[in-house]
C-alpha positions as a Markdown table, in Angstrom:
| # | Residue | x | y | z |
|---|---|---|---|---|
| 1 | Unk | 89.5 | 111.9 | 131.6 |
| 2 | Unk | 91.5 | 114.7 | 130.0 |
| 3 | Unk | 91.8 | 118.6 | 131.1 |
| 4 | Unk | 89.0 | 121.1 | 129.4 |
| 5 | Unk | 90.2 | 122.5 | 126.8 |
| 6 | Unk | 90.8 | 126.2 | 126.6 |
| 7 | Unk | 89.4 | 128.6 | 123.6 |
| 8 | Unk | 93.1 | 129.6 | 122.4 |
| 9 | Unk | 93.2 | 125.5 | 122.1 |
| 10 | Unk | 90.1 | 125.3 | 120.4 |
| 11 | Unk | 90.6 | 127.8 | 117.7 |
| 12 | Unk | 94.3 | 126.5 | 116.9 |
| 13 | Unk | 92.9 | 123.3 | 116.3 |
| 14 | Unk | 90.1 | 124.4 | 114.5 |
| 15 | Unk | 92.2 | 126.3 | 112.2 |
| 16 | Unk | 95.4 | 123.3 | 112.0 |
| 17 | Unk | 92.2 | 120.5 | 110.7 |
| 18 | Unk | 91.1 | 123.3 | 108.2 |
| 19 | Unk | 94.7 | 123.7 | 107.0 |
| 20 | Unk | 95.5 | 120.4 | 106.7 |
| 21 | Unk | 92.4 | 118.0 | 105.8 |
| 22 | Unk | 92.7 | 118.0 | 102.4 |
| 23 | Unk | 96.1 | 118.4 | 102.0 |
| 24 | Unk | 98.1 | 114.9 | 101.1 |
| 25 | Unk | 100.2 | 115.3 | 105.2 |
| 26 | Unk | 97.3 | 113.9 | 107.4 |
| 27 | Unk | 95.0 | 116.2 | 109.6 |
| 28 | Unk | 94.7 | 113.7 | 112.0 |
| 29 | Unk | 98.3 | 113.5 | 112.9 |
| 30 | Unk | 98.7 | 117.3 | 113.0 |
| 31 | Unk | 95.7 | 117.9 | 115.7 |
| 32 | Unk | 98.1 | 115.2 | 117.8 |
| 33 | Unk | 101.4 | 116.3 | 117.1 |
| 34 | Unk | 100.5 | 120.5 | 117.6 |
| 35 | Unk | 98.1 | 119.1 | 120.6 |
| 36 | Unk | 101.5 | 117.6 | 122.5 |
| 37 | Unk | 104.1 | 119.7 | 121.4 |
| 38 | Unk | 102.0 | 122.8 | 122.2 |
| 39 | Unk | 99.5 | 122.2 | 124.8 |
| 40 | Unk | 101.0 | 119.0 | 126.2 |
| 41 | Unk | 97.9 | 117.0 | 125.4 |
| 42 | Unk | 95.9 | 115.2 | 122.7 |
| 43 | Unk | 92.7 | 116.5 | 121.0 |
| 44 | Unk | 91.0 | 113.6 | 121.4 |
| 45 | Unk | 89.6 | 111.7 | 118.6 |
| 46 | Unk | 86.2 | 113.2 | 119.3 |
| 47 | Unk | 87.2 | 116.8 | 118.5 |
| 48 | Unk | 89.3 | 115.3 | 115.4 |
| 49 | Unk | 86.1 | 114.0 | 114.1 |
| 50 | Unk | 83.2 | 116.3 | 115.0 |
| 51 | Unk | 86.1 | 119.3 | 113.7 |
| 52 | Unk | 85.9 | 117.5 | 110.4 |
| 53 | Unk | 82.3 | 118.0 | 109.8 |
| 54 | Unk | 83.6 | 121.9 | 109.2 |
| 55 | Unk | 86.2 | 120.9 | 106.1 |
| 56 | Unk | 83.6 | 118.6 | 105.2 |
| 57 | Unk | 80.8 | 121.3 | 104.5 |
| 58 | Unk | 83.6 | 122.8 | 102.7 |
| 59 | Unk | 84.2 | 120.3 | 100.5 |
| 60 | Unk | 80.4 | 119.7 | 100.2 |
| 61 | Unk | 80.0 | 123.9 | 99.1 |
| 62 | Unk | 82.8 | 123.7 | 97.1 |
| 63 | Unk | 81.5 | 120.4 | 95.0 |
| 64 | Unk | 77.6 | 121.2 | 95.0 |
| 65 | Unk | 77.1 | 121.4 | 91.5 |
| 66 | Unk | 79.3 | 118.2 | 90.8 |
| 67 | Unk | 77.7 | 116.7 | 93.9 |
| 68 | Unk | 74.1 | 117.2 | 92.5 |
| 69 | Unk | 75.2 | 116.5 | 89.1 |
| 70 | Unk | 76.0 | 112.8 | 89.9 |
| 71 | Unk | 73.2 | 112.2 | 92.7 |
| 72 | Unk | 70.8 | 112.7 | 89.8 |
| 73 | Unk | 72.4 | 111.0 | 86.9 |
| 74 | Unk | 73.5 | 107.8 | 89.3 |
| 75 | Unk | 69.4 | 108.3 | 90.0 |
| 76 | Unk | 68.3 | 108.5 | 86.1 |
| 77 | Unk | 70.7 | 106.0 | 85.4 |
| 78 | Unk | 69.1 | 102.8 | 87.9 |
| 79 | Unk | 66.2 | 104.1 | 86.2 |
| 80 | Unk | 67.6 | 104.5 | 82.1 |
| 81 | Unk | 70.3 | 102.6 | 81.5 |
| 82 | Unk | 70.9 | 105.0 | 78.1 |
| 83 | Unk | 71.7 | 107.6 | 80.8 |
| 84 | Unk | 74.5 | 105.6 | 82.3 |
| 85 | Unk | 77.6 | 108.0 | 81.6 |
| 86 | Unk | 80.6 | 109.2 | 83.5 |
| 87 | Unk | 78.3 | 111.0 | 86.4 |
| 88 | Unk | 76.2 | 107.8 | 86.4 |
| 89 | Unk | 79.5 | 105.7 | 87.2 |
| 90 | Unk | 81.0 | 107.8 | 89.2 |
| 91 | Unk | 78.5 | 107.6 | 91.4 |
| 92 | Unk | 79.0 | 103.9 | 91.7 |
| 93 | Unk | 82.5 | 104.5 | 92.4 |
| 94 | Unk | 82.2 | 106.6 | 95.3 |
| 95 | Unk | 79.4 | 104.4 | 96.7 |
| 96 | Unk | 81.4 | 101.0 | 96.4 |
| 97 | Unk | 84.8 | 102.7 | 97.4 |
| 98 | Unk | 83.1 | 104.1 | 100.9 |
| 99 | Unk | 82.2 | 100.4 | 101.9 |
| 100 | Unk | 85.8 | 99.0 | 103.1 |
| 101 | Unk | 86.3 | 102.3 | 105.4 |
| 102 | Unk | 83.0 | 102.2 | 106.2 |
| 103 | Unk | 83.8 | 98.6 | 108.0 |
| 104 | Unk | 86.7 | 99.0 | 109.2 |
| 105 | Unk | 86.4 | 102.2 | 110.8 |
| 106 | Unk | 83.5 | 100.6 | 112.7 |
| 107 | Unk | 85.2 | 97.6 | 113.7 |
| 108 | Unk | 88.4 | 99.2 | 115.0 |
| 109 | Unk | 86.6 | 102.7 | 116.3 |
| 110 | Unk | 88.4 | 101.9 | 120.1 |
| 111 | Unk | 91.5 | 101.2 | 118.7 |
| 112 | Unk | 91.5 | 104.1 | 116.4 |
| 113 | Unk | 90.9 | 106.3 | 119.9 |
| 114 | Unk | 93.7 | 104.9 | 121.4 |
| 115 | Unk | 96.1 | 102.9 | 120.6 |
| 116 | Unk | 96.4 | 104.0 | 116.9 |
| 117 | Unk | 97.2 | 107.8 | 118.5 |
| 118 | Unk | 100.5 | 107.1 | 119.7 |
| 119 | Unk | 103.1 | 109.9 | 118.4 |
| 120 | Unk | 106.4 | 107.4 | 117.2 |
| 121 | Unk | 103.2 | 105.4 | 114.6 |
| 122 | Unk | 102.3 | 108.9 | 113.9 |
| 123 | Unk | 105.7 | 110.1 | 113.3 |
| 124 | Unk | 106.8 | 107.0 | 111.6 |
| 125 | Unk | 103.9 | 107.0 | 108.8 |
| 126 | Unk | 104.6 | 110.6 | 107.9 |
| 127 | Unk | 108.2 | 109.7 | 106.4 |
| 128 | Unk | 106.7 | 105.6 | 105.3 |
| 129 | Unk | 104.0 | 107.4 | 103.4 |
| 130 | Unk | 105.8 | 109.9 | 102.3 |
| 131 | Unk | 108.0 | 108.0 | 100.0 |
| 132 | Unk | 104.7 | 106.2 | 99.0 |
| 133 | Unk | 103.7 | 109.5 | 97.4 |
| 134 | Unk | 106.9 | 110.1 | 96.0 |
| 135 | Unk | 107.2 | 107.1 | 94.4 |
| 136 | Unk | 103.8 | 107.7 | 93.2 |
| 137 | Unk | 104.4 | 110.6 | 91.8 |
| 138 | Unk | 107.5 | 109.2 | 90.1 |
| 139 | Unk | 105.9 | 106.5 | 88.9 |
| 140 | Unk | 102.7 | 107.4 | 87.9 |
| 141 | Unk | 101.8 | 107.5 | 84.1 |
| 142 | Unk | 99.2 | 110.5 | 84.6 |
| 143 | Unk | 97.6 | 110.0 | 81.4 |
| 144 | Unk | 94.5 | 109.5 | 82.0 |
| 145 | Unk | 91.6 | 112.3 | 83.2 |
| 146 | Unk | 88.6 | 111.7 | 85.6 |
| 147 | Unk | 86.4 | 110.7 | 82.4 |
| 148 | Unk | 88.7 | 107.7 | 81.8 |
| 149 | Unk | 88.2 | 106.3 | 85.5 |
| 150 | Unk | 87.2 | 102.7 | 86.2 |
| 151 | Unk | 85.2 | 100.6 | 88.6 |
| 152 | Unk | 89.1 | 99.4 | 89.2 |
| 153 | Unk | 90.2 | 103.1 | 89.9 |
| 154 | Unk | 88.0 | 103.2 | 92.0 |
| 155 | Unk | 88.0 | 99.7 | 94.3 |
| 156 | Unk | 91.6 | 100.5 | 94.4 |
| 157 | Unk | 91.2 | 104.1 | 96.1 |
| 158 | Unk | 88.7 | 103.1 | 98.2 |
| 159 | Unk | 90.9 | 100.4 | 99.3 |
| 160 | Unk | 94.3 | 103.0 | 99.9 |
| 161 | Unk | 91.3 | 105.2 | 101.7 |
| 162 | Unk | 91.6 | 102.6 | 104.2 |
| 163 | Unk | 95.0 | 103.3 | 105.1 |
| 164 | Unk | 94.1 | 107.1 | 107.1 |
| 165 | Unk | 92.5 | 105.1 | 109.9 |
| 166 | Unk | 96.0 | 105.4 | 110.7 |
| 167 | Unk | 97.1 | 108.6 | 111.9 |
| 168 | Unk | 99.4 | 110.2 | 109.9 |
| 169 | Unk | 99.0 | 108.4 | 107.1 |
| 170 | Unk | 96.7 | 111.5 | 105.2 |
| 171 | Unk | 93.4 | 110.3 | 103.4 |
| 172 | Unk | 94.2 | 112.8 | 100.3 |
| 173 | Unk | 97.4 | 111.3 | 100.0 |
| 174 | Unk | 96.4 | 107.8 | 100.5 |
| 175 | Unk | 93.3 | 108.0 | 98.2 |
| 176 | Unk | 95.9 | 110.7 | 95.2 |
| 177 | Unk | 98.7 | 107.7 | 95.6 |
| 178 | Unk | 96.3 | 105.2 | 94.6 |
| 179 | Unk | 95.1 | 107.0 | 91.8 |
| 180 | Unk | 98.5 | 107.7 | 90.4 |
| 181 | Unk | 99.5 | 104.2 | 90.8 |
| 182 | Unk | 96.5 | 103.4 | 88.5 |
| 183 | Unk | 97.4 | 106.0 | 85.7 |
| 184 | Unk | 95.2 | 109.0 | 86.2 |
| 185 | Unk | 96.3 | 112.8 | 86.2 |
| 186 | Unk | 97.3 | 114.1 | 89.2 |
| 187 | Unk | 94.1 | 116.7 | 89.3 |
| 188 | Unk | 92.1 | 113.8 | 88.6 |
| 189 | Unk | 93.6 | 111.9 | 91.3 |
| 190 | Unk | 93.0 | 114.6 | 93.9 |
| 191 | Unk | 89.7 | 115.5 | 92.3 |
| 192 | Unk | 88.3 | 112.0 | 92.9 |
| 193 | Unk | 90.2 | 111.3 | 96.3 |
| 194 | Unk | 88.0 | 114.8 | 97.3 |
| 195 | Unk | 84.5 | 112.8 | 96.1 |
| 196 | Unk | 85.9 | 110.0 | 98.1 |
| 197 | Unk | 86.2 | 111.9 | 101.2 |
| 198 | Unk | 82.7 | 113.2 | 101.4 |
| 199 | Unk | 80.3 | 110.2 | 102.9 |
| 200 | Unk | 83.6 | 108.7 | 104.9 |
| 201 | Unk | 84.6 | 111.8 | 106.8 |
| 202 | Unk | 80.9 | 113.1 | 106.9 |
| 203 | Unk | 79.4 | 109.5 | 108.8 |
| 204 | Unk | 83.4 | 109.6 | 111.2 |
| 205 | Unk | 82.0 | 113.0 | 112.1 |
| 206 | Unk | 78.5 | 112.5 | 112.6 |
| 207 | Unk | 78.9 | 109.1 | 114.6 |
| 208 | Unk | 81.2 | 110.9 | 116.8 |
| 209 | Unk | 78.8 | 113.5 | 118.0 |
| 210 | Unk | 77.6 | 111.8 | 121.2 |
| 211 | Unk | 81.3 | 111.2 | 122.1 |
| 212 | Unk | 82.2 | 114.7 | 121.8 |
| 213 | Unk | 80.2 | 116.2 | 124.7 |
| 214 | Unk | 80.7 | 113.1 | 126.8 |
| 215 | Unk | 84.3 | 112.1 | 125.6 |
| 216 | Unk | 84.9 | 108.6 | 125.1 |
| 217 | Unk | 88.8 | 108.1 | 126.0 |
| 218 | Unk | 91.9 | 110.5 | 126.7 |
| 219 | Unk | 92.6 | 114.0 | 125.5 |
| 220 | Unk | 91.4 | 117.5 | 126.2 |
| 221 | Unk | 87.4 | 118.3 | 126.4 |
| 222 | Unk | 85.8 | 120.7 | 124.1 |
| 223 | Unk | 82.7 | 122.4 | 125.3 |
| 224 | Unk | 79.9 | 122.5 | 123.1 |
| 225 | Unk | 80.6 | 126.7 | 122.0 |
| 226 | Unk | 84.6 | 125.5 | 121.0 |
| 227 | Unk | 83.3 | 122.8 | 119.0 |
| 228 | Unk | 81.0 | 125.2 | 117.0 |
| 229 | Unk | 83.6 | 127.8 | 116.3 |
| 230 | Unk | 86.5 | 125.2 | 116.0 |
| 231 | Unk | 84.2 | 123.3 | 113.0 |
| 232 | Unk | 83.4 | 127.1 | 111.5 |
| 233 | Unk | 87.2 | 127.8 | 111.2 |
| 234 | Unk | 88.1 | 124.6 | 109.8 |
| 235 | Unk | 85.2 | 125.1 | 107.1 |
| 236 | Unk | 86.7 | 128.4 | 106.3 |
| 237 | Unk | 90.2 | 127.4 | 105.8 |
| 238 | Unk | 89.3 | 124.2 | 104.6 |
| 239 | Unk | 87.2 | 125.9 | 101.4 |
| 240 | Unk | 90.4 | 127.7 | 101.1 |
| 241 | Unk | 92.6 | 125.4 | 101.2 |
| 242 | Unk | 90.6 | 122.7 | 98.3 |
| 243 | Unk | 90.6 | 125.5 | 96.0 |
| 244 | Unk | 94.7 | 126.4 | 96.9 |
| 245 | Unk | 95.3 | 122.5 | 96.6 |
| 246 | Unk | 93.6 | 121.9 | 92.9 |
| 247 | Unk | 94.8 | 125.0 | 91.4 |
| 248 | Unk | 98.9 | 123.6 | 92.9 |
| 249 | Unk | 98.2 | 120.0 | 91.8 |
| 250 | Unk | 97.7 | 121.5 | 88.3 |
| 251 | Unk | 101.3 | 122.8 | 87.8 |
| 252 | Unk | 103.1 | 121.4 | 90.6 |
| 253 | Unk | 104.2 | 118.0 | 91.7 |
| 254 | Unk | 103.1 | 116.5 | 95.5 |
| 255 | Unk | 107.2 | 116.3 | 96.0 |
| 256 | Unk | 106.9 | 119.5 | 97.9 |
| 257 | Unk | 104.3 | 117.6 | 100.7 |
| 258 | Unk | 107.1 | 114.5 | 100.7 |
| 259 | Unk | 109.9 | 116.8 | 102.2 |
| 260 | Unk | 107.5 | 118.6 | 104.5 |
| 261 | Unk | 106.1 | 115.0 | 105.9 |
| 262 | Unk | 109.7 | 113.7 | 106.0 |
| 263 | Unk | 111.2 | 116.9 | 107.7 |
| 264 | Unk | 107.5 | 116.9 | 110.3 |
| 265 | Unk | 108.3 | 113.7 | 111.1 |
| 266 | Unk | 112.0 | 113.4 | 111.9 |
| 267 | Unk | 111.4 | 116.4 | 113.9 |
| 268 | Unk | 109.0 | 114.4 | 116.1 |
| 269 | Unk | 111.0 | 111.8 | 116.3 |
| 270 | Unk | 113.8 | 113.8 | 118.1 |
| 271 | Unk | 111.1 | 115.4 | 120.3 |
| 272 | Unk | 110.0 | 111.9 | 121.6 |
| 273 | Unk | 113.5 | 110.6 | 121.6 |
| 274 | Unk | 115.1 | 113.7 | 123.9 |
| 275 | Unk | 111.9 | 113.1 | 126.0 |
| 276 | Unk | 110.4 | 116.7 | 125.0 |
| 277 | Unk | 107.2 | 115.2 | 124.4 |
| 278 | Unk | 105.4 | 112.1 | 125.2 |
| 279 | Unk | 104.4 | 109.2 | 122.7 |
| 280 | Unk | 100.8 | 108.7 | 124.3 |
């Protein structure tokens, strides 16, 4: 069982999961590498998750109307079919993308906890994924916008949304890769991967709650106070930081997250390799 974790802790983690959840550089492996390097430590995947439920009422405020929008046309729609437009499928899309993490974020919950946590994986999927996204970007036609997406578009991001099980991967940046891949614009990617994000992160969160107050594994032990005012920074700053993202993805390319991942993670790398800071 880790060491209790101290307010100063609390509200720099808080405020590192609000920076960094939506962005395409992973939340989950910043908490572990500013955890380490800083407090010698690991968050623990409880305060990882439970955290989360802050960005995600951030993203839920800051897509209410698009949210509501499609609840009721995906409900008109089962009940019209001459109501089944874009809101109606994307609806479907969300839905049937959420099933594969859905399963295999249940299945492999322990090993997600543990094993998947170490700092060289971590450090080693920030640089592999990075020149996914590059080559994503490089590649990707980014023709087509969010009204021209597809029950392919969206088997296909659900499937990349798989991939941030693994820390350091980034959710946003599997889930915007994906949609690249397939075509779309990059706001439309990112728009999309944010829809994506909300019953996945919202059911890590909420399944995690019991775990947080009697912490299943390693890492450091948030009282029930730091949790509250961890999740209400990381709702601020995530709110912030969705509304920084789609206005950057507009007019600039995700190149600018590829050297920042590549530079993070060689700079953990020679941390764990000069025996600064420990893997696990």
């Amino acid at each position: 069982m880790g060491e209790s974790m101290t307010w100063v802790q609390a509200i720099i983690l808080g405020a590192v999961q609000g920076l960094t959840e939506f962005l395409p550089i992973s939340s989950s492996g910043h908490l572990r590498i500013v955890s380490e390097v800083f407090f010698g430590d690991d968050a623990g995947a409880s305060f990882t998750a439970v955290s989360q439920l802050g960005t995600e009422a951030a993203v839920l405020l800051f897509f209410w109307r698009d949210i509501v929008r499609i609840v009721r046309a995906w409900f008109a729609g089962l009940l019209d079919k001459s109501k089944r437009e874009l809101d109606y499928r994307l609806g479907w899309y969300v839905i049937i993308a959420t099933i594969p993490i859905g399963i295999l974020g249940f299945l492999f919950k322990d090993q997600i906890r543990t094993g998947a946590r170490n700092l060289w994986l971590i450090a080693t999927m920030l640089i592999v994924f990075a020149i996914v996204i590059a080559v994503a970007e490089y590649v990707g036609a980014k023709r087509r916008p969010i009204e021209k997406i597809t029950t392919k578009d969206g088997l296909i991001m659900g499937a990349a949304q798989c991939l941030a099980l693994i820390p350091g991967v980034s959710r946003s940046g599997a889930t915007t890769s994906a949609g690249l891949f397939m075509g779309l614009e990059r706001e439309a990617a990112v728009r999309f991967s944010f829809l994506l994000a909300i019953p996945a992160v919202t059911a890590s969160g909420l399944f995690s709650l019991p775990d947080a107050f009697e912490p299943a594994g390693e890492g450091l032990n948030a009282s029930g106070a730091q949790l509250v005012v961890a999740t209400i920074i990381a709702f601020a700053l995530g709110y912030a930081s969705i509304a920084w993202l789609l206005k950057f993805v507009a007019n600039h390319s995700l190149y600018w997250f590829v050297g920042y991942r590549i530079v993070l993670g060689a700079g953990v790398m020679a941390l764990l390799a000069a025996g600064v800071v420990s893997a696990t």
